[in-house]
Short mmCIF file of C-alpha atoms and ligand atoms in Angstrom, two decimals:
data_model
loop_
_atom_site.label_atom_id
_atom_site.label_comp_id
_atom_site.label_asym_id
_atom_site.label_seq_id
_atom_site.Cartn_x
_atom_site.Cartn_y
_atom_site.Cartn_z
CA MET A 1 -106.45 72.76 -140.92
CA SER A 2 -109.30 71.72 -138.66
CA GLN A 3 -109.40 73.81 -135.49
CA GLN A 4 -108.36 71.97 -132.32
CA ARG A 5 -111.53 70.84 -130.54
CA HIS A 6 -112.02 72.87 -127.36
CA VAL A 7 -115.36 72.91 -125.58
CA VAL A 8 -115.88 75.73 -123.07
CA LEU A 9 -118.72 74.93 -120.66
CA LEU A 10 -120.31 77.62 -118.46
CA VAL A 11 -121.95 76.21 -115.34
CA GLY A 12 -123.22 76.90 -111.84
CA GLY A 13 -123.98 74.10 -109.43
CA VAL A 14 -125.28 70.57 -109.54
CA GLY A 15 -126.95 70.29 -112.98
CA GLY A 16 -124.07 71.85 -114.84
CA ALA A 17 -121.55 69.75 -112.90
CA LYS A 18 -123.22 66.56 -114.17
CA LEU A 19 -122.74 67.60 -117.80
CA ALA A 20 -119.17 68.65 -116.98
CA LEU A 21 -118.51 65.10 -115.76
CA GLY A 22 -120.04 63.62 -118.92
CA LEU A 23 -117.92 65.86 -121.13
CA SER A 24 -114.78 65.13 -119.08
CA HIS A 25 -115.17 61.46 -120.00
CA SER A 26 -115.47 62.27 -123.72
CA LEU A 27 -112.82 65.00 -124.05
CA GLN A 28 -109.09 65.21 -123.32
CA ALA A 29 -107.84 67.67 -120.71
CA ASP A 30 -106.96 70.28 -123.37
CA GLU A 31 -110.33 69.84 -125.12
CA LEU A 32 -112.57 70.94 -122.23
CA THR A 33 -112.55 74.03 -119.99
CA ILE A 34 -115.25 74.59 -117.36
CA ILE A 35 -115.99 78.20 -116.36
CA VAL A 36 -117.84 78.31 -113.05
CA ASN A 37 -120.09 80.87 -111.38
CA THR A 38 -118.58 82.35 -108.20
CA ALA A 39 -121.38 84.76 -107.28
CA ASP A 40 -122.68 82.17 -104.77
CA ASP A 41 -119.39 82.49 -102.90
CA PHE A 42 -119.50 83.85 -99.36
CA GLU A 43 -117.45 84.42 -96.24
CA HIS A 44 -118.78 82.11 -93.55
CA LEU A 45 -117.14 81.31 -90.19
CA GLY A 46 -114.03 83.11 -91.45
CA LEU A 47 -113.82 80.83 -94.51
CA HIS A 48 -114.11 81.73 -98.20
CA ILE A 49 -116.66 79.23 -99.45
CA SER A 50 -117.09 78.64 -103.22
CA PRO A 51 -120.06 76.26 -103.51
CA ASP A 52 -120.25 76.00 -107.30
CA LEU A 53 -116.49 75.55 -107.73
CA ASP A 54 -116.55 72.81 -105.09
CA THR A 55 -119.62 71.11 -106.61
CA VAL A 56 -117.89 70.94 -110.02
CA MET A 57 -114.59 69.84 -108.45
CA TYR A 58 -116.10 67.11 -106.27
CA THR A 59 -118.25 65.91 -109.19
CA LEU A 60 -115.27 65.61 -111.57
CA ALA A 61 -113.24 63.90 -108.83
CA GLU A 62 -116.25 61.59 -108.37
CA ILE A 63 -116.38 62.27 -104.63
CA ALA A 64 -119.55 64.41 -104.63
CA ASN A 65 -122.44 63.47 -102.35
CA PRO A 66 -124.78 61.67 -104.81
CA GLN A 67 -127.95 62.55 -102.86
CA THR A 68 -127.42 66.31 -102.70
CA GLY A 69 -124.98 66.91 -105.55
CA TRP A 70 -122.96 69.23 -103.30
CA GLY A 71 -120.50 68.41 -100.50
CA VAL A 72 -118.39 65.26 -100.20
CA ILE A 73 -119.75 61.70 -100.26
CA ASN A 74 -119.89 59.98 -96.83
CA ASP A 75 -118.85 63.21 -95.09
CA SER A 76 -119.37 63.66 -91.33
CA TYR A 77 -120.52 66.78 -89.51
CA ARG A 78 -118.68 66.59 -86.18
CA ALA A 79 -117.15 70.07 -86.47
CA LEU A 80 -120.60 71.47 -87.29
CA ASP A 81 -122.13 69.64 -84.31
CA MET A 82 -119.53 71.25 -82.04
CA LEU A 83 -120.12 74.66 -83.64
CA ARG A 84 -123.85 74.32 -83.05
CA ARG A 85 -123.19 73.99 -79.29
CA TYR A 86 -121.61 77.47 -79.36
CA ASP A 87 -123.90 79.25 -81.85
CA GLU A 88 -126.73 77.40 -83.53
CA THR A 89 -127.60 80.51 -85.62
CA ARG A 90 -124.57 79.75 -87.76
CA ALA A 91 -125.08 76.04 -88.27
CA TRP A 92 -127.68 76.36 -91.09
CA PHE A 93 -125.03 75.96 -93.78
CA ARG A 94 -124.14 72.28 -93.51
CA LEU A 95 -120.39 72.22 -94.01
CA GLY A 96 -119.05 68.68 -93.60
CA ASP A 97 -115.68 67.81 -92.04
CA LEU A 98 -114.06 66.82 -95.37
CA ASP A 99 -115.61 69.86 -97.08
CA LEU A 100 -114.12 71.95 -94.28
CA GLY A 101 -110.66 70.76 -95.38
CA THR A 102 -111.23 72.20 -98.86
CA ASN A 103 -112.45 75.52 -97.49
CA LEU A 104 -109.66 75.81 -94.94
CA MET A 105 -107.11 75.29 -97.74
CA ARG A 106 -108.81 77.74 -100.10
CA THR A 107 -108.97 80.38 -97.38
CA ALA A 108 -105.32 79.84 -96.40
CA MET A 109 -104.12 80.09 -100.02
CA LEU A 110 -106.24 83.18 -100.76
CA GLY A 111 -104.85 84.67 -97.55
CA LYS A 112 -101.35 84.25 -98.99
CA GLY A 113 -102.39 86.34 -101.99
CA LEU A 114 -102.97 83.55 -104.52
CA SER A 115 -105.81 84.11 -107.00
CA LEU A 116 -108.99 82.03 -106.89
CA THR A 117 -107.89 80.67 -110.29
CA ASP A 118 -104.55 79.47 -108.87
CA VAL A 119 -106.20 78.09 -105.73
CA THR A 120 -108.78 76.20 -107.80
CA ARG A 121 -106.06 74.76 -110.03
CA HIS A 122 -104.15 73.49 -106.97
CA LEU A 123 -107.23 71.99 -105.32
CA SER A 124 -108.54 70.31 -108.48
CA ARG A 125 -105.12 68.95 -109.51
CA SER A 126 -104.66 67.61 -105.95
CA LEU A 127 -107.95 65.71 -106.40
CA GLY A 128 -106.60 64.18 -109.62
CA ILE A 129 -108.64 66.32 -112.01
CA ALA A 130 -106.83 66.93 -115.33
CA HIS A 131 -109.47 69.20 -116.91
CA ASN A 132 -109.43 72.94 -116.25
CA ILE A 133 -111.96 74.27 -113.77
CA LEU A 134 -111.87 78.09 -113.81
CA PRO A 135 -113.69 80.65 -111.68
CA MET A 136 -115.42 83.22 -113.89
CA SER A 137 -113.40 85.94 -112.17
CA ASN A 138 -110.78 86.39 -109.47
CA ASP A 139 -112.69 89.46 -108.28
CA PRO A 140 -115.59 89.31 -105.82
CA VAL A 141 -119.08 89.12 -107.37
CA ARG A 142 -121.99 88.46 -105.01
CA THR A 143 -125.58 87.56 -105.92
CA ILE A 144 -128.04 89.59 -103.85
CA ILE A 145 -131.68 88.48 -103.84
CA GLU A 146 -134.18 91.35 -103.53
CA THR A 147 -137.42 90.43 -101.75
CA PRO A 148 -140.44 92.39 -100.43
CA ASP A 149 -138.82 92.13 -96.97
CA GLY A 150 -135.42 93.41 -98.11
CA ASP A 151 -132.20 92.09 -99.63
CA LEU A 152 -130.83 88.63 -98.87
CA PRO A 153 -127.29 87.36 -99.50
CA PHE A 154 -127.53 84.41 -101.87
CA GLN A 155 -126.82 81.55 -99.45
CA VAL A 156 -129.27 82.96 -96.91
CA TYR A 157 -131.97 82.94 -99.62
CA PHE A 158 -131.01 79.60 -101.11
CA VAL A 159 -130.13 77.55 -98.02
CA ARG A 160 -131.41 79.20 -94.85
CA GLU A 161 -134.69 80.34 -96.41
CA ARG A 162 -134.83 77.34 -98.79
CA TRP A 163 -135.41 79.71 -101.77
CA GLN A 164 -139.01 80.29 -100.60
CA PRO A 165 -138.98 84.12 -100.42
CA ILE A 166 -140.66 85.89 -103.35
CA VAL A 167 -137.92 87.34 -105.56
CA THR A 168 -138.55 90.87 -106.82
CA GLY A 169 -135.02 91.36 -108.18
CA ILE A 170 -131.57 89.80 -108.53
CA ARG A 171 -128.33 91.82 -108.37
CA PHE A 172 -124.75 90.75 -108.96
CA ASP A 173 -122.83 93.17 -106.77
CA GLY A 174 -119.30 93.73 -108.09
CA ALA A 175 -119.95 92.21 -111.53
CA ALA A 176 -119.69 95.49 -113.46
CA GLN A 177 -116.25 96.14 -111.96
CA ALA A 178 -115.06 92.51 -112.10
CA SER A 179 -112.49 91.37 -114.63
CA ALA A 180 -113.08 88.04 -116.31
CA SER A 181 -110.18 85.80 -115.38
CA ALA A 182 -107.46 85.81 -118.05
CA ALA A 183 -107.62 82.03 -118.20
CA ALA A 184 -111.37 82.13 -118.83
CA LEU A 185 -111.01 84.72 -121.59
CA SER A 186 -108.24 82.80 -123.31
CA ALA A 187 -110.33 79.63 -123.10
CA LEU A 188 -113.21 81.43 -124.81
CA ALA A 189 -110.83 82.83 -127.44
CA SER A 190 -109.68 79.32 -128.35
CA ALA A 191 -113.08 77.62 -128.04
CA SER A 192 -114.48 75.56 -130.91
CA LEU A 193 -117.81 75.32 -129.06
CA ILE A 194 -119.36 77.19 -126.12
CA VAL A 195 -122.03 75.46 -123.99
CA PHE A 196 -124.30 76.99 -121.33
CA GLY A 197 -124.84 74.00 -119.01
CA PRO A 198 -128.25 72.96 -117.64
CA SER A 199 -127.85 75.44 -114.79
CA ASN A 200 -130.18 78.10 -113.44
CA PRO A 201 -130.13 80.86 -116.11
CA PHE A 202 -130.78 83.63 -113.54
CA LEU A 203 -128.60 82.48 -110.65
CA SER A 204 -125.77 80.53 -112.30
CA ILE A 205 -125.33 81.66 -115.92
CA ASP A 206 -126.40 85.31 -115.63
CA PRO A 207 -123.71 86.16 -113.03
CA ILE A 208 -121.07 84.94 -115.49
CA LEU A 209 -122.64 87.01 -118.30
CA ALA A 210 -122.86 90.03 -115.97
CA ILE A 211 -119.08 90.39 -116.18
CA PRO A 212 -118.66 92.80 -119.13
CA ALA A 213 -115.66 91.06 -120.70
CA MET A 214 -117.44 87.69 -120.46
CA ARG A 215 -120.60 88.92 -122.12
CA SER A 216 -118.69 90.60 -124.96
CA ALA A 217 -116.48 87.53 -125.48
CA ILE A 218 -119.63 85.47 -126.00
CA ALA A 219 -121.52 88.13 -127.96
CA GLU A 220 -118.53 88.42 -130.36
CA ARG A 221 -117.98 84.66 -130.57
CA LYS A 222 -116.88 83.12 -133.89
CA VAL A 223 -118.05 79.62 -132.90
CA PRO A 224 -121.46 78.16 -131.96
CA CYS A 225 -122.86 78.67 -128.47
CA MET A 226 -125.44 76.12 -127.37
CA ALA A 227 -127.56 76.15 -124.20
CA VAL A 228 -128.88 73.02 -122.51
CA SER A 229 -132.33 73.74 -121.11
CA PRO A 230 -132.53 73.34 -117.30
CA ILE A 231 -136.34 73.25 -117.63
CA VAL A 232 -137.86 69.87 -118.53
CA GLY A 233 -141.61 69.40 -118.89
CA GLY A 234 -142.35 72.76 -117.32
CA ARG A 235 -140.24 72.08 -114.22
CA ALA A 236 -136.70 72.63 -113.01
CA LEU A 237 -134.97 69.37 -112.13
CA LYS A 238 -133.49 71.02 -109.03
CA GLY A 239 -133.66 74.43 -107.37
CA PRO A 240 -135.67 77.62 -107.93
CA ALA A 241 -135.35 78.18 -111.74
CA ALA A 242 -139.05 77.48 -112.47
CA LYS A 243 -140.19 79.53 -109.44
CA LEU A 244 -138.04 82.47 -110.56
CA MET A 245 -139.48 82.27 -114.09
CA GLN A 246 -143.03 82.28 -112.70
CA GLU A 247 -142.20 85.25 -110.46
CA ARG A 248 -140.87 87.12 -113.48
CA GLY A 249 -143.71 86.18 -115.81
CA ILE A 250 -141.41 84.18 -118.07
CA ASP A 251 -142.80 81.08 -119.83
CA VAL A 252 -141.54 78.13 -117.75
CA SER A 253 -140.23 76.16 -120.72
CA PRO A 254 -137.16 75.99 -122.96
CA LEU A 255 -138.80 78.83 -124.95
CA GLY A 256 -138.56 81.08 -121.90
CA VAL A 257 -134.92 80.08 -121.41
CA ALA A 258 -134.10 80.67 -125.11
CA ALA A 259 -135.74 84.10 -124.99
CA HIS A 260 -133.74 84.92 -121.87
CA TYR A 261 -130.41 84.08 -123.52
CA ASP A 262 -131.54 85.88 -126.68
CA GLN A 263 -128.67 86.59 -129.10
CA LEU A 264 -126.03 84.93 -126.91
CA ILE A 265 -126.92 81.45 -128.14
CA ASP A 266 -127.17 79.81 -131.59
CA GLY A 267 -128.99 76.70 -130.50
CA MET A 268 -130.63 74.85 -127.65
CA ILE A 269 -130.63 71.26 -126.48
CA ILE A 270 -134.02 70.37 -124.99
CA ASP A 271 -135.31 67.23 -123.36
CA ARG A 272 -137.29 64.73 -125.44
CA THR A 273 -140.30 65.57 -123.22
CA ASP A 274 -140.29 69.01 -124.84
CA ALA A 275 -139.66 67.84 -128.43
CA HIS A 276 -143.03 69.37 -129.43
CA LEU A 277 -141.47 72.81 -128.82
CA SER A 278 -138.68 72.28 -131.39
CA ALA A 279 -140.46 74.14 -134.22
CA LYS A 280 -141.10 77.16 -132.02
CA ILE A 281 -137.46 77.24 -130.90
CA GLU A 282 -136.28 76.95 -134.51
CA ALA A 283 -138.67 79.81 -135.39
CA MET A 284 -136.53 81.90 -132.97
CA GLY A 285 -133.58 81.29 -135.29
CA LEU A 286 -132.05 78.62 -133.07
CA ARG A 287 -130.89 75.13 -134.00
CA THR A 288 -132.42 72.61 -131.63
CA ALA A 289 -132.07 68.94 -130.71
CA ALA A 290 -134.38 66.99 -128.41
CA LEU A 291 -132.19 64.60 -126.39
CA PRO A 292 -132.45 62.66 -123.09
CA THR A 293 -131.14 65.49 -120.88
CA VAL A 294 -132.11 64.12 -117.45
CA MET A 295 -128.84 62.75 -116.06
CA ARG A 296 -129.06 60.21 -113.24
CA SER A 297 -126.30 57.70 -113.93
CA ILE A 298 -122.76 58.30 -115.13
CA SER A 299 -123.72 56.71 -118.47
CA ASP A 300 -126.60 59.25 -118.83
CA LYS A 301 -124.01 62.02 -118.41
CA ILE A 302 -121.55 60.53 -120.88
CA LYS A 303 -124.30 59.75 -123.42
CA LEU A 304 -125.69 63.31 -123.30
CA ALA A 305 -122.18 64.74 -123.68
CA GLU A 306 -121.48 62.52 -126.70
CA GLN A 307 -124.85 63.32 -128.31
CA ILE A 308 -124.21 67.05 -127.90
CA LEU A 309 -120.74 66.73 -129.45
CA ASP A 310 -122.08 64.59 -132.33
CA TRP A 311 -124.90 67.06 -132.93
CA VAL A 312 -122.65 70.11 -133.07
CA GLU A 313 -119.61 68.60 -134.78
CA PRO A 314 -121.00 65.66 -136.81
N1 LIG B 1 -127.23 73.62 -100.09
C1 LIG B 1 -128.28 73.42 -99.22
O1 LIG B 1 -129.44 73.42 -99.68
N2 LIG B 1 -128.07 73.21 -97.88
C2 LIG B 1 -126.85 73.22 -97.32
O2 LIG B 1 -126.72 73.07 -96.11
C3 LIG B 1 -125.72 73.39 -98.21
C4 LIG B 1 -124.41 73.35 -97.73
C5 LIG B 1 -123.34 73.44 -98.65
C6 LIG B 1 -122.02 73.32 -98.23
C7 LIG B 1 -120.97 73.43 -99.12
C8 LIG B 1 -121.24 73.66 -100.46
O3 LIG B 1 -120.21 73.74 -101.36
C9 LIG B 1 -122.56 73.78 -100.93
C10 LIG B 1 -123.62 73.67 -100.03
N3 LIG B 1 -124.94 73.76 -100.45
C11 LIG B 1 -125.98 73.59 -99.59
C12 LIG B 1 -125.27 73.99 -101.87
C13 LIG B 1 -125.12 75.43 -102.28
O4 LIG B 1 -125.79 76.31 -101.45
C14 LIG B 1 -125.62 75.53 -103.72
O5 LIG B 1 -125.13 74.43 -104.40
C15 LIG B 1 -125.11 76.66 -104.57
O6 LIG B 1 -124.75 77.76 -103.91
C16 LIG B 1 -126.17 76.89 -105.65
O7 LIG B 1 -125.88 76.08 -106.70
#
């Protein structure tokens, strides 16, 4: 009996969310589960903010800001403008008025003792999303960026300092003690395919893998695990992935990404620009396909999703 198709996609922010949208158009609700990094989460202005969960949710609801990839399309910033009059040192994180609604609701529901998994299910279902968006854990995990001038909380590094500080180390405080969410583990147990989205390996995928039960679920997988390279032509499409690789002396190419994931993946999808690297990736024992991985339009996202599914399950 052929196993029920169930793709489990691990993602962080914008890049991974685009592939999630493409896959959500090709797969039924019970055929796709998206496990999202929550180590970017932070308490800000008394709110629990989950940037990657919201980026995936807004993207699947097709209300994400198309310019930035995060936040809500056509949002206004009147609350932020008022806040700035009282304390401009806390206005660096641009939280829009509609986005505020999401974060107010999440904070209120968490305050009533609901889990981040239950909160995310309520928010995503309320936005009409049928597919399952799951936090990697219901426990707090926080990315800390180590720099020559001291430690920075993730959003301070990424947003306030525009990821310019030199990174000497990355920690995921709380990961070793965090439990993978039961829903995420059961999704992995019933997966027919695991995909690491085109997200930052060090800041989006690694925090998920830093949770012991997550890493072992993937290390002991019985199905293929494929990574989509977030590096195209020696550059990251968005964010600090290439800069982090340079700072760590890692080859800024899909080869460097493949080496980083090591035994946790069985194959890698690279961009056509990097097709010349296929033989070297295969020499690492990985299956590889060179596809158009740069997603601008919705049809790019759907086409990439369909090509990945055809390649893995012909
Ligand atoms: N990223 C920025 O570069 N500048 C911002 O002002 C900003 C605000 C923001 C508000 C809500 C939200 O969900 C995400 C936001 N992001 C912003 C993106 C966020 O910092 C990153 O998407 C993730 O943390 C990394 O993927």
